[in-house]
Tab-separated table of C-alpha atoms in Angstrom:
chain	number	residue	atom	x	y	z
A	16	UNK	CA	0.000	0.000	0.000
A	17	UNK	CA	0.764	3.424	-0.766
A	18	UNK	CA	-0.074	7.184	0.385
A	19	UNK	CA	-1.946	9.035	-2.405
A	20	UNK	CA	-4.125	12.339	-2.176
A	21	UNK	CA	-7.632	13.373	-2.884
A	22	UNK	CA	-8.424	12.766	-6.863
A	23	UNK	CA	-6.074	9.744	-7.177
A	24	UNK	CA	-6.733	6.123	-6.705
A	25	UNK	CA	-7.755	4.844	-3.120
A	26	UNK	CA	-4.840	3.905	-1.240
A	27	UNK	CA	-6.531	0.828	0.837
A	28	UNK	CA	-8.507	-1.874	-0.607
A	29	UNK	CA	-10.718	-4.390	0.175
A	30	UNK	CA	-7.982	-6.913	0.056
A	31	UNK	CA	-5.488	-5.163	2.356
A	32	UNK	CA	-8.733	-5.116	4.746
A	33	UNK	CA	-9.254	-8.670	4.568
A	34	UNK	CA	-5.290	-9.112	4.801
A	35	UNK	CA	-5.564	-6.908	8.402
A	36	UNK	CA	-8.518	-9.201	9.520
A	37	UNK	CA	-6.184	-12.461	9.511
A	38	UNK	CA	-3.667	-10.554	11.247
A	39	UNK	CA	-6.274	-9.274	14.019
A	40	UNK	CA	-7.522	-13.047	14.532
A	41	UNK	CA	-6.987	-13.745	17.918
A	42	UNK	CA	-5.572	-10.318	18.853
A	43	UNK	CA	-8.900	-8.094	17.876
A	44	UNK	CA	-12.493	-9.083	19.503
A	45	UNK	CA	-15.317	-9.696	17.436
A	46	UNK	CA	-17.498	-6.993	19.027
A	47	UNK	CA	-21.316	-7.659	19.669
A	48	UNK	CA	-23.993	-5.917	17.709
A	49	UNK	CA	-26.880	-5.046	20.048
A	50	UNK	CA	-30.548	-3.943	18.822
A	51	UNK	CA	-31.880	-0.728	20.037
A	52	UNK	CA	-35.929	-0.895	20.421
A	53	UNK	CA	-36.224	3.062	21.104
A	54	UNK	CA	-34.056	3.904	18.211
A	55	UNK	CA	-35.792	1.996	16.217
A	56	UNK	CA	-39.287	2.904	17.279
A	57	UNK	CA	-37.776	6.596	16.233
A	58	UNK	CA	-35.875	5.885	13.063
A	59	UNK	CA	-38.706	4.054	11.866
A	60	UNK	CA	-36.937	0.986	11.183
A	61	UNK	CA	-34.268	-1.589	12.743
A	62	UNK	CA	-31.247	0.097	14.380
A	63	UNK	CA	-28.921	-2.147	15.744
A	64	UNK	CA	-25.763	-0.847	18.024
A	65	UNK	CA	-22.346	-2.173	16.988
A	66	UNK	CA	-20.011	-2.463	20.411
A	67	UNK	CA	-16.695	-1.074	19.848
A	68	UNK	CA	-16.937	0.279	23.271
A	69	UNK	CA	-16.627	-3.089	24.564
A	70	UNK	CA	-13.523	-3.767	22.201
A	71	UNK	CA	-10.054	-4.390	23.911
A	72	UNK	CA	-8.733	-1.332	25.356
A	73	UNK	CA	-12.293	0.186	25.065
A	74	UNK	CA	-11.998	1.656	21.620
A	75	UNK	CA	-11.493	0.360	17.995
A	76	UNK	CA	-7.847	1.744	18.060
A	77	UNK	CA	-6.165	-1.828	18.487
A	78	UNK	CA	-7.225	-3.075	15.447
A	79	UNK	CA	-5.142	-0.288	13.253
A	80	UNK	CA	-2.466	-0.142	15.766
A	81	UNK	CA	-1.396	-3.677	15.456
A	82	UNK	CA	-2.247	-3.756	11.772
A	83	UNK	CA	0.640	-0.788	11.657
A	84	UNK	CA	2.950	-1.990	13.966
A	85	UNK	CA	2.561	-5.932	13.156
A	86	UNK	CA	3.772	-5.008	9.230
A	87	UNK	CA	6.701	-3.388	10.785
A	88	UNK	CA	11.086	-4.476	9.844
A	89	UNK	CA	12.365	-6.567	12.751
A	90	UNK	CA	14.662	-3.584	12.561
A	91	UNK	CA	11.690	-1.138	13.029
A	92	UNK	CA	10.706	-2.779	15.732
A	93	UNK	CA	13.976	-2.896	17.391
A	94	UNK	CA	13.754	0.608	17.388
A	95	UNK	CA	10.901	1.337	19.089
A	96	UNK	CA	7.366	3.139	18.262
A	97	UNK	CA	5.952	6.372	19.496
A	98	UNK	CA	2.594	7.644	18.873
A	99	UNK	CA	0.354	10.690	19.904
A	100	UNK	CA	-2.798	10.784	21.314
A	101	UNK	CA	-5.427	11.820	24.102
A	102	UNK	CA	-6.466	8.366	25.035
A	103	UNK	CA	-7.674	5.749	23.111
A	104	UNK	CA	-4.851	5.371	19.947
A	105	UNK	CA	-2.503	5.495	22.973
A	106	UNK	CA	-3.985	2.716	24.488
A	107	UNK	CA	-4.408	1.074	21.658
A	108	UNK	CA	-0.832	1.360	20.678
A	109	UNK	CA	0.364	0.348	24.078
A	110	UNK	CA	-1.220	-2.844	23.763
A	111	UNK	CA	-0.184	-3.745	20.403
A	112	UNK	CA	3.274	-3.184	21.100
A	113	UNK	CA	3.132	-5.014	24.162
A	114	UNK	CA	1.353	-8.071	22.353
A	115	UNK	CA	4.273	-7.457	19.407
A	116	UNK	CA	7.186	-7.284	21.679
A	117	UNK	CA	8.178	-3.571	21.138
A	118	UNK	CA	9.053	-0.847	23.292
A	119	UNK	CA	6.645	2.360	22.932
A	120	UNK	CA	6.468	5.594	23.844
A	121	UNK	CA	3.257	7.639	23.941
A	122	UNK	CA	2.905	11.384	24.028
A	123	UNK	CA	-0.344	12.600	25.606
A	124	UNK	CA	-1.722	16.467	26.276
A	125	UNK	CA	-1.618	17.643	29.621
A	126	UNK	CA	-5.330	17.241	30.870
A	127	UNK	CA	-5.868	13.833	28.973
A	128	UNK	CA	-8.081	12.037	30.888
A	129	UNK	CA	-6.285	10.086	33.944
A	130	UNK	CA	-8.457	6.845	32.991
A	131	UNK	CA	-6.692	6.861	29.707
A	132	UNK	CA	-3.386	8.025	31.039
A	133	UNK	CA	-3.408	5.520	33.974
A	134	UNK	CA	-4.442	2.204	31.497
A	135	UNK	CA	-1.744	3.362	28.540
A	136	UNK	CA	1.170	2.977	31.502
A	137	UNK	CA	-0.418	-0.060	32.663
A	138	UNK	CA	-0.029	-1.658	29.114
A	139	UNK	CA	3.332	-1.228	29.027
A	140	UNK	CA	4.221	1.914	27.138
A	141	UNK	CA	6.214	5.261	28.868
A	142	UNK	CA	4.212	8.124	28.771
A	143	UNK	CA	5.066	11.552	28.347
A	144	UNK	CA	2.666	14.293	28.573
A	145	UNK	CA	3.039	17.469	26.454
A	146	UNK	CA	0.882	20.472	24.897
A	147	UNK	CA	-2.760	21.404	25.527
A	148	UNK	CA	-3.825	19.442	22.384
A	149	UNK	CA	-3.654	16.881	20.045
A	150	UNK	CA	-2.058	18.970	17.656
A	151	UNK	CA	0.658	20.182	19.384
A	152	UNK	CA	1.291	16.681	21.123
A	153	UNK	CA	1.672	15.077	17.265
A	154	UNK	CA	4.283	17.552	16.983
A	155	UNK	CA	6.387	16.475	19.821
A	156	UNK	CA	5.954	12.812	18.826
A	157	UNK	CA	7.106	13.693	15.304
A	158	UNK	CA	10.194	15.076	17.046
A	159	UNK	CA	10.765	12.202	19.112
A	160	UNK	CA	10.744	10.395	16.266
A	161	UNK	CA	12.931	11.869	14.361
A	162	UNK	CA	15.846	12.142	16.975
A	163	UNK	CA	15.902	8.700	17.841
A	164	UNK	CA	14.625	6.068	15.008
A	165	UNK	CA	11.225	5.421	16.695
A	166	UNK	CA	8.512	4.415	13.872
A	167	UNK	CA	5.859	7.084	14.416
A	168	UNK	CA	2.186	5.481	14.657
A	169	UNK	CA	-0.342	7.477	13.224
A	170	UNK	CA	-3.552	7.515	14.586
A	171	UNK	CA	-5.300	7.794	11.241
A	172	UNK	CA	-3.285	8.818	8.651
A	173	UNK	CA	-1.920	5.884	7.379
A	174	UNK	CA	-2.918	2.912	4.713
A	175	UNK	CA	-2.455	0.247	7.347
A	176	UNK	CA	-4.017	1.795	10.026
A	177	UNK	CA	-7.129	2.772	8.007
A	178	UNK	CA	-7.260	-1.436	6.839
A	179	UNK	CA	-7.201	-2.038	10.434
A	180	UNK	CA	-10.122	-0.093	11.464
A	181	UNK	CA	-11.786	-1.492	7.960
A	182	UNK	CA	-12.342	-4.571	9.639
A	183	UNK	CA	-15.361	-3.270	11.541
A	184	UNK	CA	-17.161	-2.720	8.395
A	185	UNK	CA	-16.615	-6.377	7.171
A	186	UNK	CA	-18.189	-7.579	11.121
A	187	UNK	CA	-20.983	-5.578	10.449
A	188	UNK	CA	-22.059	-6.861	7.127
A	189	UNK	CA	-21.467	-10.115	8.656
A	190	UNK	CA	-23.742	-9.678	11.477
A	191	UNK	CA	-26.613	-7.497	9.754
A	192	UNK	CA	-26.047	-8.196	6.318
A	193	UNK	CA	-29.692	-6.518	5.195
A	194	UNK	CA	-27.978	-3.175	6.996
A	195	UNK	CA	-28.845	0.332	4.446
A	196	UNK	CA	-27.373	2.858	6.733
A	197	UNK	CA	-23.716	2.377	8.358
A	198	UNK	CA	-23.271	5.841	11.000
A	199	UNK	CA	-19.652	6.387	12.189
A	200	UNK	CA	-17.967	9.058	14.040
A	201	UNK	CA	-15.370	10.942	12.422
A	202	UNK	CA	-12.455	12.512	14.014
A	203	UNK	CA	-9.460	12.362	11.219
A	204	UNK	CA	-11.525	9.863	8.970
A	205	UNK	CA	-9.659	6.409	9.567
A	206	UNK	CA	-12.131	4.825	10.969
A	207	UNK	CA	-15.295	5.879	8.410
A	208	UNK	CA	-12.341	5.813	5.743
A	209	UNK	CA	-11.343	1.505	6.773
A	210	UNK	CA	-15.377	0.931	6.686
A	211	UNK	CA	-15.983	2.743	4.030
A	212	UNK	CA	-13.465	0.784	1.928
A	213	UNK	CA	-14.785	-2.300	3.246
A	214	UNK	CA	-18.451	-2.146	2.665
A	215	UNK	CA	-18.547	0.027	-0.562
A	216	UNK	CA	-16.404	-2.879	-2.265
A	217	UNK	CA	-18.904	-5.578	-1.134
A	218	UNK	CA	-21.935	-3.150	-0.879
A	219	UNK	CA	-21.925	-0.444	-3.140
A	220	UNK	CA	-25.744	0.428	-2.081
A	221	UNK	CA	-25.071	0.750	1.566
A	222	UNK	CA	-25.003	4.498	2.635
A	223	UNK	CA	-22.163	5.624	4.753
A	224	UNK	CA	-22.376	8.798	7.158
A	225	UNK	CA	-20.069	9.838	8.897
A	226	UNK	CA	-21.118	12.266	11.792
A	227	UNK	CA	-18.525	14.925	13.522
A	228	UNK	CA	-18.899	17.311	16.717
A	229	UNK	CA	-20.025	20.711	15.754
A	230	UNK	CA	-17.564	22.434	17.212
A	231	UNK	CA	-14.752	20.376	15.532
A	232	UNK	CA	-16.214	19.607	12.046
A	233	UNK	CA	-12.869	19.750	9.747
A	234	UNK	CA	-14.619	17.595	7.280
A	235	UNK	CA	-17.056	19.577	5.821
A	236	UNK	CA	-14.881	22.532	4.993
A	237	UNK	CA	-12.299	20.138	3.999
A	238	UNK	CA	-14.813	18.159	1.157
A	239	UNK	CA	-16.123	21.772	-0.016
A	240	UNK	CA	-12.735	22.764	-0.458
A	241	UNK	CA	-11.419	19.319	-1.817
A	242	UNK	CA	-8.438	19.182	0.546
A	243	UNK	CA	-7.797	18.951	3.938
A	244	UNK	CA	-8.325	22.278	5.817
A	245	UNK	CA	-7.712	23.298	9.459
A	246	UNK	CA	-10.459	24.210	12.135
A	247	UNK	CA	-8.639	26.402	14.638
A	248	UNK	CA	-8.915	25.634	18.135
A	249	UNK	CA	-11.633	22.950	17.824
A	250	UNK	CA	-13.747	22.289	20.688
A	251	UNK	CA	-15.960	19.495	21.832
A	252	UNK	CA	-15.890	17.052	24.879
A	253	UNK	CA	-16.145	14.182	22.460
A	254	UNK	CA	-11.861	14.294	22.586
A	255	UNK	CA	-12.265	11.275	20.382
A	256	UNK	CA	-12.990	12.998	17.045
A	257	UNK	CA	-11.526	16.602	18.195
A	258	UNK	CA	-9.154	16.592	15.274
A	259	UNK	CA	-8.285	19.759	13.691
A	260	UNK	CA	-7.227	18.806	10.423
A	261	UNK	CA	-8.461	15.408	8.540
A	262	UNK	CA	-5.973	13.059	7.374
A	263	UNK	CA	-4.585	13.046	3.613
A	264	UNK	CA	-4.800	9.363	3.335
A	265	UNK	CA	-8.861	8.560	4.725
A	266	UNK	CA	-9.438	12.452	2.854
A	267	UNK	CA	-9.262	10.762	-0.267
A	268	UNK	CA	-11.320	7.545	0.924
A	269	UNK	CA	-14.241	9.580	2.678
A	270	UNK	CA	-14.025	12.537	-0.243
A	271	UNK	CA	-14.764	8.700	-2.644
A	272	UNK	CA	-16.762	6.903	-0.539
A	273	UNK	CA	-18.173	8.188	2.148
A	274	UNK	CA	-21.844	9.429	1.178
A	275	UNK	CA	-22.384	12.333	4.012
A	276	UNK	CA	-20.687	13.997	7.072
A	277	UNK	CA	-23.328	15.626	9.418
A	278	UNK	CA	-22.382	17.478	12.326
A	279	UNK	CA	-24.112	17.393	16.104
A	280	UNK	CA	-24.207	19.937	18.933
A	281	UNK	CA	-22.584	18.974	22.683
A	282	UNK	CA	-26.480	19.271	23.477
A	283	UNK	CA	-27.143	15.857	21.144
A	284	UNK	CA	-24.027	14.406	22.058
A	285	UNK	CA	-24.733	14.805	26.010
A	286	UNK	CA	-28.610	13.289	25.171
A	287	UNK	CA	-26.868	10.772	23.248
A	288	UNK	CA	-24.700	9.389	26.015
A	289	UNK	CA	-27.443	9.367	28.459
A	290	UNK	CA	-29.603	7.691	26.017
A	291	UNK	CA	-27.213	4.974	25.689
A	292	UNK	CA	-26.235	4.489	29.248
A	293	UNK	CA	-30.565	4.476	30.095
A	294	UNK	CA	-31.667	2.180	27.644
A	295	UNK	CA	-28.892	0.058	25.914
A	296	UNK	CA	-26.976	-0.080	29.495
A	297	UNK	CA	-23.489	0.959	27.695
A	298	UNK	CA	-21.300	3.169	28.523
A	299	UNK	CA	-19.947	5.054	25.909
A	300	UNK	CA	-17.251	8.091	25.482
A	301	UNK	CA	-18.720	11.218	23.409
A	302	UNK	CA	-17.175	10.358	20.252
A	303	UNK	CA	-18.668	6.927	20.754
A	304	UNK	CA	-21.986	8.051	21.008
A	305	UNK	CA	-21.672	10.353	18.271
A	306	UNK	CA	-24.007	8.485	15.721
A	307	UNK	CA	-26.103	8.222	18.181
A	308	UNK	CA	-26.703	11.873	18.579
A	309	UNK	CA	-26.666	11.973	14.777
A	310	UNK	CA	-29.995	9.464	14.958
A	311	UNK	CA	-31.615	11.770	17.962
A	312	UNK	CA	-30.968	14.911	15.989
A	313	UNK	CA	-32.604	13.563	12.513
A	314	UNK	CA	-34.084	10.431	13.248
A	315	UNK	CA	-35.960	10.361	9.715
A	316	UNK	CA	-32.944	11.149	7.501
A	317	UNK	CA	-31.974	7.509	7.858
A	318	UNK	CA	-32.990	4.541	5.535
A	319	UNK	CA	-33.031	1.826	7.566
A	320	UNK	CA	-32.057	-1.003	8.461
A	321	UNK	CA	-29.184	1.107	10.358
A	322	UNK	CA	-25.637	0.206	12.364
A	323	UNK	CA	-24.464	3.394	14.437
A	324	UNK	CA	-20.931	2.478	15.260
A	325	UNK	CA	-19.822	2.727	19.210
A	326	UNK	CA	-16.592	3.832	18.464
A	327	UNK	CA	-15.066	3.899	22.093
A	328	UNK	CA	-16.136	3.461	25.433
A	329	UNK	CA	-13.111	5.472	28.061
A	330	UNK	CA	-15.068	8.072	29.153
A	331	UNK	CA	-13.271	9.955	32.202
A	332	UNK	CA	-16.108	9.400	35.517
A	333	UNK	CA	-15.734	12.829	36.012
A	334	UNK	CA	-16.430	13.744	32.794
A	335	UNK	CA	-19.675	11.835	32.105
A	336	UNK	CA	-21.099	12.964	35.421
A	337	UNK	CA	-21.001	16.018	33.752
A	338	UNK	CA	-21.940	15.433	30.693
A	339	UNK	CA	-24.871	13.130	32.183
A	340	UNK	CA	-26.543	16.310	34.012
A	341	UNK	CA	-25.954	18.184	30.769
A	342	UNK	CA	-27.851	15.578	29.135
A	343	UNK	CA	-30.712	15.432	31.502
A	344	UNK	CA	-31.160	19.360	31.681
A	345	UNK	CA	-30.875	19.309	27.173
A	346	UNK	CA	-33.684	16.848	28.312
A	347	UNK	CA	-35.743	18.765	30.786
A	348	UNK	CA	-34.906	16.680	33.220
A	349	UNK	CA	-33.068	18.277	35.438
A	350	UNK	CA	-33.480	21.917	36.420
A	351	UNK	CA	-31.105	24.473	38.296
A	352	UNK	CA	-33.535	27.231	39.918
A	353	UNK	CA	-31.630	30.559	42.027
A	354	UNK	CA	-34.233	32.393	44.338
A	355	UNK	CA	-34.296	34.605	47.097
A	356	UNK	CA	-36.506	34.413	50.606
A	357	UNK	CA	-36.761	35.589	54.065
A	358	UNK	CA	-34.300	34.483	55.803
A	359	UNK	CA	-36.208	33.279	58.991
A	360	UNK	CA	-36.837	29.523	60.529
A	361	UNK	CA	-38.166	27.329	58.841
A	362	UNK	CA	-38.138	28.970	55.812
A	363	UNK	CA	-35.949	26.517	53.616
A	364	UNK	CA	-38.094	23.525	55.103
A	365	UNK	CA	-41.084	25.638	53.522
A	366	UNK	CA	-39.338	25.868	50.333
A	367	UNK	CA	-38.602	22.714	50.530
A	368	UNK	CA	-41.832	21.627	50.790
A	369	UNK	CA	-43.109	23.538	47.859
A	370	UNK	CA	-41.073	21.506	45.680
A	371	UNK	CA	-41.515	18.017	47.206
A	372	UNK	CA	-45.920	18.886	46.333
A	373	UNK	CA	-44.438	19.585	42.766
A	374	UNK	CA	-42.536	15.927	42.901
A	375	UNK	CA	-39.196	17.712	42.456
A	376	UNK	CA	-36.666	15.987	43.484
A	377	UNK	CA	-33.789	18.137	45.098
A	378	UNK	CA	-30.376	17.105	44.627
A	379	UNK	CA	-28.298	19.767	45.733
A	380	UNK	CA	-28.922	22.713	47.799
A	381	UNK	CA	-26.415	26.021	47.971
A	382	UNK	CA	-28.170	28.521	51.214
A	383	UNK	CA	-26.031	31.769	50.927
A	384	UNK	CA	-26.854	34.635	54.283
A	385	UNK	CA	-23.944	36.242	54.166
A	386	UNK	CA	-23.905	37.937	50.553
A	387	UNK	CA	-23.683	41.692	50.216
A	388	UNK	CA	-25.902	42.319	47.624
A	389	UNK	CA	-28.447	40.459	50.209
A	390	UNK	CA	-30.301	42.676	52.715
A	391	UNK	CA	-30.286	42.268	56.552
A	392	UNK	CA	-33.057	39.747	56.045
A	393	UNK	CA	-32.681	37.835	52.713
A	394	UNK	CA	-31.036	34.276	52.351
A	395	UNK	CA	-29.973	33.402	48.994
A	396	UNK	CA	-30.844	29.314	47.814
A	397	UNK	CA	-29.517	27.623	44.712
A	398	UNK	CA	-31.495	24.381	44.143
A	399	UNK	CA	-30.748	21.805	41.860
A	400	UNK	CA	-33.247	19.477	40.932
A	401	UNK	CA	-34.184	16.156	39.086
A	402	UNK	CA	-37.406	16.509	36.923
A	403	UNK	CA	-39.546	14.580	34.592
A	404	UNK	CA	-39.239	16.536	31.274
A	405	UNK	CA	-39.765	20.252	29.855
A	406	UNK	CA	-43.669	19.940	30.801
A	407	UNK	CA	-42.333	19.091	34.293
A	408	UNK	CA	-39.799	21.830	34.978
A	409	UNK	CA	-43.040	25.044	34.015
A	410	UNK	CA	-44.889	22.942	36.343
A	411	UNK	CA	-42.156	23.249	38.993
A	412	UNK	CA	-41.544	26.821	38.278
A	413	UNK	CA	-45.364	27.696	38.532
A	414	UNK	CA	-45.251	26.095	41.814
A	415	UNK	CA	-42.673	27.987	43.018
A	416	UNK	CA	-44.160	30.928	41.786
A	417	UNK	CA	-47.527	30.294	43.076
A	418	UNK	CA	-45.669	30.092	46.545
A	419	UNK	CA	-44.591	33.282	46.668
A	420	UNK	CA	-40.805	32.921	44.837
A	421	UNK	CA	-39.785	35.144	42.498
A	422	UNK	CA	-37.540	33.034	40.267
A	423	UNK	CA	-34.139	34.392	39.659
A	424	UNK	CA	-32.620	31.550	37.556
C-alpha cells in the first residue's frame, strides 16, 4: 500500500482489509452488535448498536495499531514506536506493542483524561505528557521520532491503520447483512475511511455517514474545499474525534466513498450518552456516542435497516457525570432554579416543601446569608433538581411561583 491524495486512486482496498482481519484473529475481539428498540421505534426501522466500546482497550484503536505496527522491519521494531494521542490510539498502541514485543512511547496532552493516562502505563508503554492538544502533542511525537529512530504510529493517517479499522465494516455486514445505513464518528476519517473501503467494495448500495462534533467539524470545509483544511482551536468534549485537520490518506477515501458527514451539537451528544447508558446499558465516550446523537438529531434522515458504530467506550467518571446532568437538563430533566426568601426559621423547610408537592426531586442545595448584595433579612438558595421533562420543569416553576418565589434563575 501506498499514500496518495484526494483525486487519485484509493490507497486501501478491500484486500489489504481482509489481509488486516487475519492478522487481528486472535488479537482483535469480534465486538457484539446489540438492537436498540427506542431507536428503532424513532428511526422508523431496525437500528442495531455495533459495540466497539466493549472492544479491547475500550476503543477500535487496536485493530489499526497492530495492523501498523505488526507489518513493521524486525529492525523497526527494534527501534521502538511512538505515537500521539489523548487516550484511546494510545492505548491502543500500548497494547499492540506489548502483544508485538516492542518498546513504545506515547505522548499525551496535559489534561488527557487520567483513565486513559493511567491504562496506557499499565499496558506497558512510557508516557510523556506534552501540549494542551492533540495537535501540538503530534508535533512532539514527530520530534521524538525523528531524533531517535522510533517508527511514528499514526492515529489515522496511514494505509495500514485505516485497513485495520476497515475490519469493523466487514463484522458488520457479517452480522446485519440486510444493513442500508452504516453511521460512524469521524475525528481524522480512519475509521469511516477503513469501513468505508470495506463495505462500498462488497456493498456499493449501503449508505455511509459519517457524523462529527459541531464544534470540531474539519470535514465539511475540507470536502467543499477538496483538501484537507484546518479548524482552529476545535472544541468538543467528544476528545475522540476533536481533530483539527483530517488526514490526507482517509481524505481521499471519505471525499470517494463516504456518502455524508453531518455534524451534532454537545447538546445531542450529552442526550446521546445518556440515552445509551438508560436504555442500551453501555457506557460510551462522546465520540462513541456520536451516531447516536446523529440518529436523535434527525431520526428520519436515515434509511433503515441502520448500524451506528460505538466507536469507544473510556469516558473519564468525572467527565460523564457532567456530561450526564448536561444531558438530563438538554432533556428537561433536570433543572437548576436561584431564588431569594426571608431568611427566617423554617423557611428553607417551607421551600422545601413547595417543591416536594411539585414531585421535584432536590439534589443539591447552595443557602447563601452572608452575601452583600443580600439585605439584613434575605437568604440566597440555589437548588438543583431532578425533573420529569420540559412539561415538568413550568410545572415546577409555577409552583414555586404560586408560593410566593420570584424566580431568579
Amino acid at each position: 500500500m501506498s499514500y496518495g491524495t484526494a483525486g487519485t486512486l484509493r490507497s486501501v482496498t478491500l484486500d489489504d482489509v481482509r489481509g488486516a482481519r487475519k492478522m487481528l484473529s486472535g488479537v482483535a475481539r469480534v465486538t457484539s452488535m446489540e438492537g436498540s428498540r427506542h431507536l428503532s421505534q424513532l428511526v422508523g426501522a431496525p437500528v442495531h448498536l455495533k459495540c466497539e466500546n466493549l472492544q479491547r482497550t475500550g476503543s477500535f484503536k487496536l485493530r489499526g495499531a497492530y495492523v501498523r505496527i505488526a507489518g513493521l522491519l524486525p529492525e523497526q521494531r527494534a527501534a521502538g514506536v511512538v505515537a500521539a494521542s489523548a487516550g484511546n490510539h494510545a492505548q491502543g498502541v500500548a497494547l499492540a506493542s506489548a502483544l508485538l514485543g516492542v518498546p513504545a512511547t506515547v505522548f499525551m496532552p496535559h489534561g488527557a483524561p487520567l483513565p486513559k493516562i493511567s491504562a496506557t502505563r499499565e499496558y506497558g508503554a512510557e508516557v510523556r505528557l506534552h501540549g494542551q492538544v492533540v495537535d501540538e502533542t503530534l508535533a512532539a511525537a514527530q520530534e521524538y521520532a525523528a531524533g531517535t529512530g522510533a517508527v511514528f504510529i499514526h492515529p489515522f493517517d496511514h494505509p495500514d491503520v485505516i485497513a485495520g479499522q476497515g475490519t469493523v465494516g466487514l463484522e458488520i455486514l457479517e452480522q446485519c447483512p440486510e444493513v442500508r445505513t452504516i453511521v460512524v464518528g469521524v475525528g481524522g476519517g480512519g475509521l469511516a475511511a477503513g469501513i468505508a473501503v470495506a463495505v462500498k467494495a462488497l456493498r456499493p448500495d449501503v449508505r455511509v455517514v459519517g457524523v462529527q462534533a459541531e464544534g470540531a467539524a474539519a470535514y465539511p470545509a475540507s470536502l467543499a474545499a477538496g483538501r484537507p483544511v484546518s479548524v482552529r482551536n476545535p472544541v468538543t468534549m467528544a476528545d475522540g474525534i476533536r481533530v483539527g485537520r483530517p488526514g490526507v490518506v482517509p481524505f481521499g477515501i471519505v471525499e470517494d466513498l463516504v456518502d455524508e458527514v453531518r455534524t451534532v451539537t454537545e447538546d445531542q451528544l450529552s442526550a446521546a450518552l445518556l440515552l445509551c447508558l438508560e436504555r442500551a446499558k453501555l457506557v460510551v465516550e462522546p465520540a462513541g456516542a456520536s451516531p447516536v446523537a446523529a440518529l436523535l438529531s434527525a431520526p428520519h434522515a436515515f434509511e433503515g435497516p441502520v448500524v451506528a458504530v460505538l466507536s469507544g467506550g473510556n469516558v473519564d467518571p468525572v467527565l460523564m457525570q457532567r456530561v450526564l446532568r448536561h444531558g438530563m437538563a438538554a432533556q428537561g430533566r433536570y433543572l437548576a432554579v436561584r431564588l431569594r426568601l426571608t431568611d427566617r426559621p423554617g423557611a428553607l423547610a417551607t421551600l422545601l416543601g413547595v417543591l416536594s408537592a411539585a414531585d421535584a426531586n432536590v439534589l443539591d442545595v447552595s443557602h447563601v446569608r452572608t452575601d452583600p448584595r443580600l439585605g439584613l433579612a434575605e437568604a440566597e438558595v440555589e437548588l438543583h433538581l431532578e425533573t420529569k421533562g420540559p412539561a415538568h420543569c413550568a410545572e415546577v416553576g409555577q409552583a414555586l411561583r404560586n408560593a410566593g418565589y420570584t424566580v431568579m434563575a
